[in-house]
Amino acid sequence: MGSKRKSQRRKVVPKVVPKGTPKVVPKGTPKVVPLYKIRYNNFYNAFSNQDVEMMNYETLCGFLFVIASAPETVHPFEFIPVIFNAEDMEECAESLGSEKEAKEFFGAVTDCFNDILSGVRKNEPQLPLGYDDKDDPVQIFETDDHPLSFWASGFVTGCLFIEDCWDSEILEELDFRAELGSTSMVLSVFSEKSLAEAFMKEVEKTNFKKFAQLMHSLIPDAIKSYAYIGWSIHEATLKVQGKKESN
């Protein structure tokens, strides 16, 4: 697989996503901040005063969720440059400076990815950062720095990056195409209002508030569905490859 991937967006097809919800931490439970989040945010804050483009933590998590759910393996040397909006790993290393900093940064990203991947493999993906079922979905679009918007933005970036990983014949054979489209719409809709309005027209809805509320309510099911589709195809592909190698 090369490091360059297609960036053309595929239209989504609306469809009710299957039931099932990810595990939710009970309210009132103290949240333990992962060490990798602290380390990553330290780098992000340090680079914010420099001429270096870099995803914030929420955007990173949305992006890595897509990478973890991809139907084929995407290697770190392929996706890490995207975090910096860089051409390759060499350009990333130049931005990071010393070898020690590079090692710490790559370690933070890898730990974050592995945590997300663990949830995907168990079909218990983490809910998007910033998701709260008590939120007013319309207000999310009115907030410049809402965590869910950043997460959705990272999700969109990830979808564009791995677009050529999806095999249309396999999607058709397993009847996943429409489901993949609907879940992608739900998980990306809060990235920006113009995209949400475009989706609303596509599904022939006219009330933006009701549309936003519907999309928001489907997020827990959608993230579980997206992870299931990608990982199911990934595992099936590995089994086929294993049989070919054994013959």
CSV table of C-alpha atoms in Angstrom, one decimal:
chain,number,residue,atom,x,y,z
A,1,MET,CA,0.0,0.0,0.0
A,2,GLY,CA,1.4,3.4,-0.9
A,3,SER,CA,1.4,6.5,1.4
A,4,LYS,CA,-0.9,8.5,-1.0
A,5,ARG,CA,-4.6,7.9,-0.8
A,6,LYS,CA,-7.5,9.2,-2.7
A,7,SER,CA,-9.3,12.3,-1.3
A,8,GLN,CA,-12.5,12.3,-3.3
A,9,ARG,CA,-15.6,12.0,-1.1
A,10,ARG,CA,-18.1,9.3,-1.8
A,11,LYS,CA,-21.8,10.1,-1.5
A,12,VAL,CA,-23.5,8.4,1.5
A,13,VAL,CA,-26.8,6.6,1.4
A,14,PRO,CA,-29.1,7.0,4.4
A,15,LYS,CA,-30.3,3.9,6.2
A,16,VAL,CA,-31.2,3.2,9.8
A,17,VAL,CA,-28.2,1.8,11.6
A,18,PRO,CA,-28.4,-1.4,13.6
A,19,LYS,CA,-29.1,-1.5,17.3
A,20,GLY,CA,-26.4,-1.8,19.9
A,21,THR,CA,-24.6,0.8,21.9
A,22,PRO,CA,-21.0,1.2,23.1
A,23,LYS,CA,-20.2,1.0,26.7
A,24,VAL,CA,-20.8,4.3,28.5
A,25,VAL,CA,-19.0,5.3,31.7
A,26,PRO,CA,-21.6,5.9,34.4
A,27,LYS,CA,-22.0,9.5,35.3
A,28,GLY,CA,-20.2,10.5,38.4
A,29,THR,CA,-17.4,8.1,37.8
A,30,PRO,CA,-14.0,10.0,38.0
A,31,LYS,CA,-12.4,10.1,34.6
A,32,VAL,CA,-8.8,9.0,34.4
A,33,VAL,CA,-6.9,11.0,31.8
A,34,PRO,CA,-4.7,8.7,29.7
A,35,LEU,CA,-1.0,9.5,29.8
A,36,TYR,CA,-0.9,9.5,26.0
A,37,LYS,CA,-3.4,12.3,26.0
A,38,ILE,CA,-1.3,14.4,28.3
A,39,ARG,CA,1.8,13.7,26.2
A,40,TYR,CA,0.1,14.5,22.9
A,41,ASN,CA,-1.5,17.7,24.2
A,42,ASN,CA,2.0,18.8,25.5
A,43,PHE,CA,3.2,18.5,21.9
A,44,TYR,CA,0.2,20.2,20.5
A,45,ASN,CA,0.5,23.2,22.9
A,46,ALA,CA,4.2,23.5,22.1
A,47,PHE,CA,3.6,23.5,18.4
A,48,SER,CA,0.6,25.9,18.6
A,49,ASN,CA,3.1,28.8,18.9
A,50,GLN,CA,5.1,27.6,15.9
A,51,ASP,CA,4.4,27.4,12.2
A,52,VAL,CA,3.4,23.7,12.4
A,53,GLU,CA,0.0,22.4,11.4
A,54,MET,CA,-1.1,19.6,13.7
A,55,MET,CA,-4.4,17.9,14.7
A,56,ASN,CA,-5.7,18.7,18.1
A,57,TYR,CA,-6.4,15.7,20.4
A,58,GLU,CA,-10.1,15.4,19.6
A,59,THR,CA,-9.5,15.5,15.8
A,60,LEU,CA,-6.7,12.9,16.3
A,61,CYS,CA,-9.1,10.5,18.0
A,62,GLY,CA,-11.7,10.8,15.2
A,63,PHE,CA,-9.0,10.2,12.6
A,64,LEU,CA,-7.5,7.3,14.5
A,65,PHE,CA,-10.9,5.7,14.9
A,66,VAL,CA,-11.3,5.5,11.1
A,67,ILE,CA,-7.7,4.1,10.8
A,68,ALA,CA,-8.4,1.4,13.4
A,69,SER,CA,-11.7,0.5,11.7
A,70,ALA,CA,-10.2,0.3,8.2
A,71,PRO,CA,-10.9,-2.9,6.3
A,72,GLU,CA,-7.1,-3.3,5.7
A,73,THR,CA,-4.1,-2.5,7.8
A,74,VAL,CA,-2.9,1.1,7.5
A,75,HIS,CA,0.7,1.4,8.8
A,76,PRO,CA,1.9,4.3,11.1
A,77,PHE,CA,4.4,5.5,8.4
A,78,GLU,CA,1.3,6.1,6.2
A,79,PHE,CA,-1.1,7.8,8.6
A,80,ILE,CA,1.2,9.7,11.0
A,81,PRO,CA,2.2,12.3,8.3
A,82,VAL,CA,-1.5,13.2,8.0
A,83,ILE,CA,-1.6,14.3,11.6
A,84,PHE,CA,1.0,17.0,10.7
A,85,ASN,CA,-0.4,17.6,7.3
A,86,ALA,CA,3.0,16.5,6.1
A,87,GLU,CA,4.2,14.6,3.0
A,88,ASP,CA,6.1,11.9,4.7
A,89,MET,CA,7.7,10.7,8.0
A,90,GLU,CA,10.9,12.6,7.2
A,91,GLU,CA,8.9,15.9,7.2
A,92,CYS,CA,7.3,14.9,10.5
A,93,ALA,CA,10.7,14.2,12.1
A,94,GLU,CA,11.9,17.7,11.0
A,95,SER,CA,8.9,19.3,12.7
A,96,LEU,CA,9.5,17.3,15.9
A,97,GLY,CA,13.2,18.2,16.1
A,98,SER,CA,15.2,15.8,18.2
A,99,GLU,CA,15.1,12.0,18.1
A,100,LYS,CA,13.9,11.9,21.7
A,101,GLU,CA,10.9,14.2,20.9
A,102,ALA,CA,10.1,12.1,17.8
A,103,LYS,CA,10.1,8.9,19.9
A,104,GLU,CA,7.9,10.4,22.6
A,105,PHE,CA,5.4,11.8,20.0
A,106,PHE,CA,5.2,8.6,18.0
A,107,GLY,CA,4.7,6.7,21.3
A,108,ALA,CA,1.8,8.9,22.4
A,109,VAL,CA,0.1,8.5,19.0
A,110,THR,CA,0.7,4.7,19.0
A,111,ASP,CA,-0.7,4.3,22.5
A,112,CYS,CA,-3.8,6.3,21.6
A,113,PHE,CA,-4.3,4.3,18.4
A,114,ASN,CA,-3.9,1.0,20.3
A,115,ASP,CA,-6.5,2.0,22.9
A,116,ILE,CA,-9.0,2.9,20.1
A,117,LEU,CA,-8.1,-0.3,18.2
A,118,SER,CA,-8.8,-2.4,21.3
A,119,GLY,CA,-12.3,-1.1,21.5
A,120,VAL,CA,-12.9,-1.6,17.8
A,121,ARG,CA,-11.7,-5.2,17.9
A,122,LYS,CA,-14.1,-6.0,20.8
A,123,ASN,CA,-16.9,-4.1,19.0
A,124,GLU,CA,-17.0,-1.8,22.0
A,125,PRO,CA,-15.7,1.5,20.4
A,126,GLN,CA,-15.4,4.5,22.5
A,127,LEU,CA,-18.0,7.2,22.0
A,128,PRO,CA,-16.8,10.2,20.1
A,129,LEU,CA,-15.1,12.8,22.3
A,130,GLY,CA,-17.6,15.5,23.2
A,131,TYR,CA,-20.7,13.4,22.7
A,132,ASP,CA,-23.3,13.9,25.4
A,133,ASP,CA,-26.9,12.7,24.8
A,134,LYS,CA,-28.1,15.7,26.8
A,135,ASP,CA,-26.6,18.2,24.5
A,136,ASP,CA,-28.6,20.4,22.2
A,137,PRO,CA,-27.3,19.2,18.7
A,138,VAL,CA,-28.0,22.6,17.1
A,139,GLN,CA,-25.8,24.4,19.6
A,140,ILE,CA,-22.9,22.2,18.6
A,141,PHE,CA,-22.8,24.0,15.2
A,142,GLU,CA,-22.9,27.3,16.9
A,143,THR,CA,-19.8,26.5,19.0
A,144,ASP,CA,-16.4,27.1,17.4
A,145,ASP,CA,-14.5,24.7,19.5
A,146,HIS,CA,-17.0,21.9,20.4
A,147,PRO,CA,-15.0,18.6,20.9
A,148,LEU,CA,-17.6,16.6,18.9
A,149,SER,CA,-17.1,18.9,15.9
A,150,PHE,CA,-13.3,18.4,16.1
A,151,TRP,CA,-13.8,14.6,16.4
A,152,ALA,CA,-16.1,14.5,13.4
A,153,SER,CA,-13.6,16.6,11.4
A,154,GLY,CA,-10.9,14.0,12.2
A,155,PHE,CA,-13.4,11.3,11.1
A,156,VAL,CA,-14.0,13.0,7.8
A,157,THR,CA,-10.2,13.3,7.2
A,158,GLY,CA,-9.8,9.6,8.0
A,159,CYS,CA,-12.6,8.6,5.6
A,160,LEU,CA,-11.0,10.5,2.8
A,161,PHE,CA,-7.6,9.1,3.6
A,162,ILE,CA,-8.6,5.4,3.5
A,163,GLU,CA,-11.2,5.7,0.8
A,164,ASP,CA,-9.3,3.3,-1.5
A,165,CYS,CA,-9.2,0.6,1.2
A,166,TRP,CA,-12.9,-0.2,0.6
A,167,ASP,CA,-13.5,-2.9,-2.0
A,168,SER,CA,-16.9,-2.1,-3.6
A,169,GLU,CA,-17.4,-5.8,-4.6
A,170,ILE,CA,-17.0,-6.9,-1.0
A,171,LEU,CA,-19.3,-4.2,0.3
A,172,GLU,CA,-21.9,-5.3,-2.2
A,173,GLU,CA,-21.4,-9.0,-1.4
A,174,LEU,CA,-21.8,-8.5,2.3
A,175,ASP,CA,-24.6,-5.9,1.8
A,176,PHE,CA,-22.6,-3.3,3.7
A,177,ARG,CA,-22.5,-0.4,1.2
A,178,ALA,CA,-25.7,1.4,2.3
A,179,GLU,CA,-24.9,0.8,6.0
A,180,LEU,CA,-21.4,2.2,5.6
A,181,GLY,CA,-22.8,5.3,3.9
A,182,SER,CA,-25.4,5.9,6.6
A,183,THR,CA,-23.0,5.5,9.4
A,184,SER,CA,-20.4,7.7,7.7
A,185,MET,CA,-23.0,10.4,7.4
A,186,VAL,CA,-24.0,10.3,11.0
A,187,LEU,CA,-20.4,10.4,12.3
A,188,SER,CA,-19.3,13.2,10.0
A,189,VAL,CA,-22.4,15.4,10.1
A,190,PHE,CA,-21.2,17.5,13.0
A,191,SER,CA,-17.9,18.4,11.4
A,192,GLU,CA,-19.4,21.6,9.9
A,193,LYS,CA,-22.9,23.1,9.4
A,194,SER,CA,-22.6,23.3,5.6
A,195,LEU,CA,-22.0,19.5,5.4
A,196,ALA,CA,-25.0,18.9,7.7
A,197,GLU,CA,-27.2,21.1,5.4
A,198,ALA,CA,-26.0,19.2,2.3
A,199,PHE,CA,-26.8,15.8,4.0
A,200,MET,CA,-30.2,17.2,5.1
A,201,LYS,CA,-31.0,18.0,1.4
A,202,GLU,CA,-29.7,14.6,0.3
A,203,VAL,CA,-32.2,12.7,2.7
A,204,GLU,CA,-34.9,15.2,1.8
A,205,LYS,CA,-35.4,16.7,5.2
A,206,THR,CA,-36.5,20.3,5.7
A,207,ASN,CA,-36.3,20.9,9.5
A,208,PHE,CA,-32.6,21.4,10.5
A,209,LYS,CA,-33.3,21.1,14.2
A,210,LYS,CA,-35.1,17.8,13.9
A,211,PHE,CA,-32.4,16.5,11.5
A,212,ALA,CA,-29.6,17.5,13.9
A,213,GLN,CA,-31.4,15.8,16.7
A,214,LEU,CA,-31.9,12.6,14.7
A,215,MET,CA,-28.3,12.5,13.7
A,216,HIS,CA,-27.1,13.1,17.2
A,217,SER,CA,-29.3,10.3,18.6
A,218,LEU,CA,-27.9,7.8,16.1
A,219,ILE,CA,-24.2,8.4,17.0
A,220,PRO,CA,-23.9,5.6,19.6
A,221,ASP,CA,-25.3,3.0,17.1
A,222,ALA,CA,-23.4,4.5,14.1
A,223,ILE,CA,-19.9,4.3,15.7
A,224,LYS,CA,-20.6,0.7,16.7
A,225,SER,CA,-21.8,-0.1,13.2
A,226,TYR,CA,-18.9,1.6,11.4
A,227,ALA,CA,-16.4,-0.3,13.5
A,228,TYR,CA,-18.2,-3.6,13.0
A,229,ILE,CA,-18.2,-3.2,9.2
A,230,GLY,CA,-14.5,-2.4,8.9
A,231,TRP,CA,-13.3,-5.0,11.3
A,232,SER,CA,-15.5,-7.7,9.9
A,233,ILE,CA,-14.1,-7.2,6.4
A,234,HIS,CA,-10.6,-7.0,7.8
A,235,GLU,CA,-10.9,-10.3,9.7
A,236,ALA,CA,-12.5,-12.0,6.7
A,237,THR,CA,-9.7,-10.8,4.4
A,238,LEU,CA,-7.1,-12.1,6.8
A,239,LYS,CA,-8.7,-15.5,6.9
A,240,VAL,CA,-8.8,-15.7,3.1
A,241,GLN,CA,-5.2,-14.7,2.9
A,242,GLY,CA,-4.3,-17.3,5.5
A,243,LYS,CA,-6.0,-20.1,3.6
A,244,LYS,CA,-4.2,-19.1,0.4
A,245,GLU,CA,-0.8,-19.1,2.1
A,246,SER,CA,-1.5,-22.6,3.6
A,247,ASN,CA,-2.4,-24.1,0.3
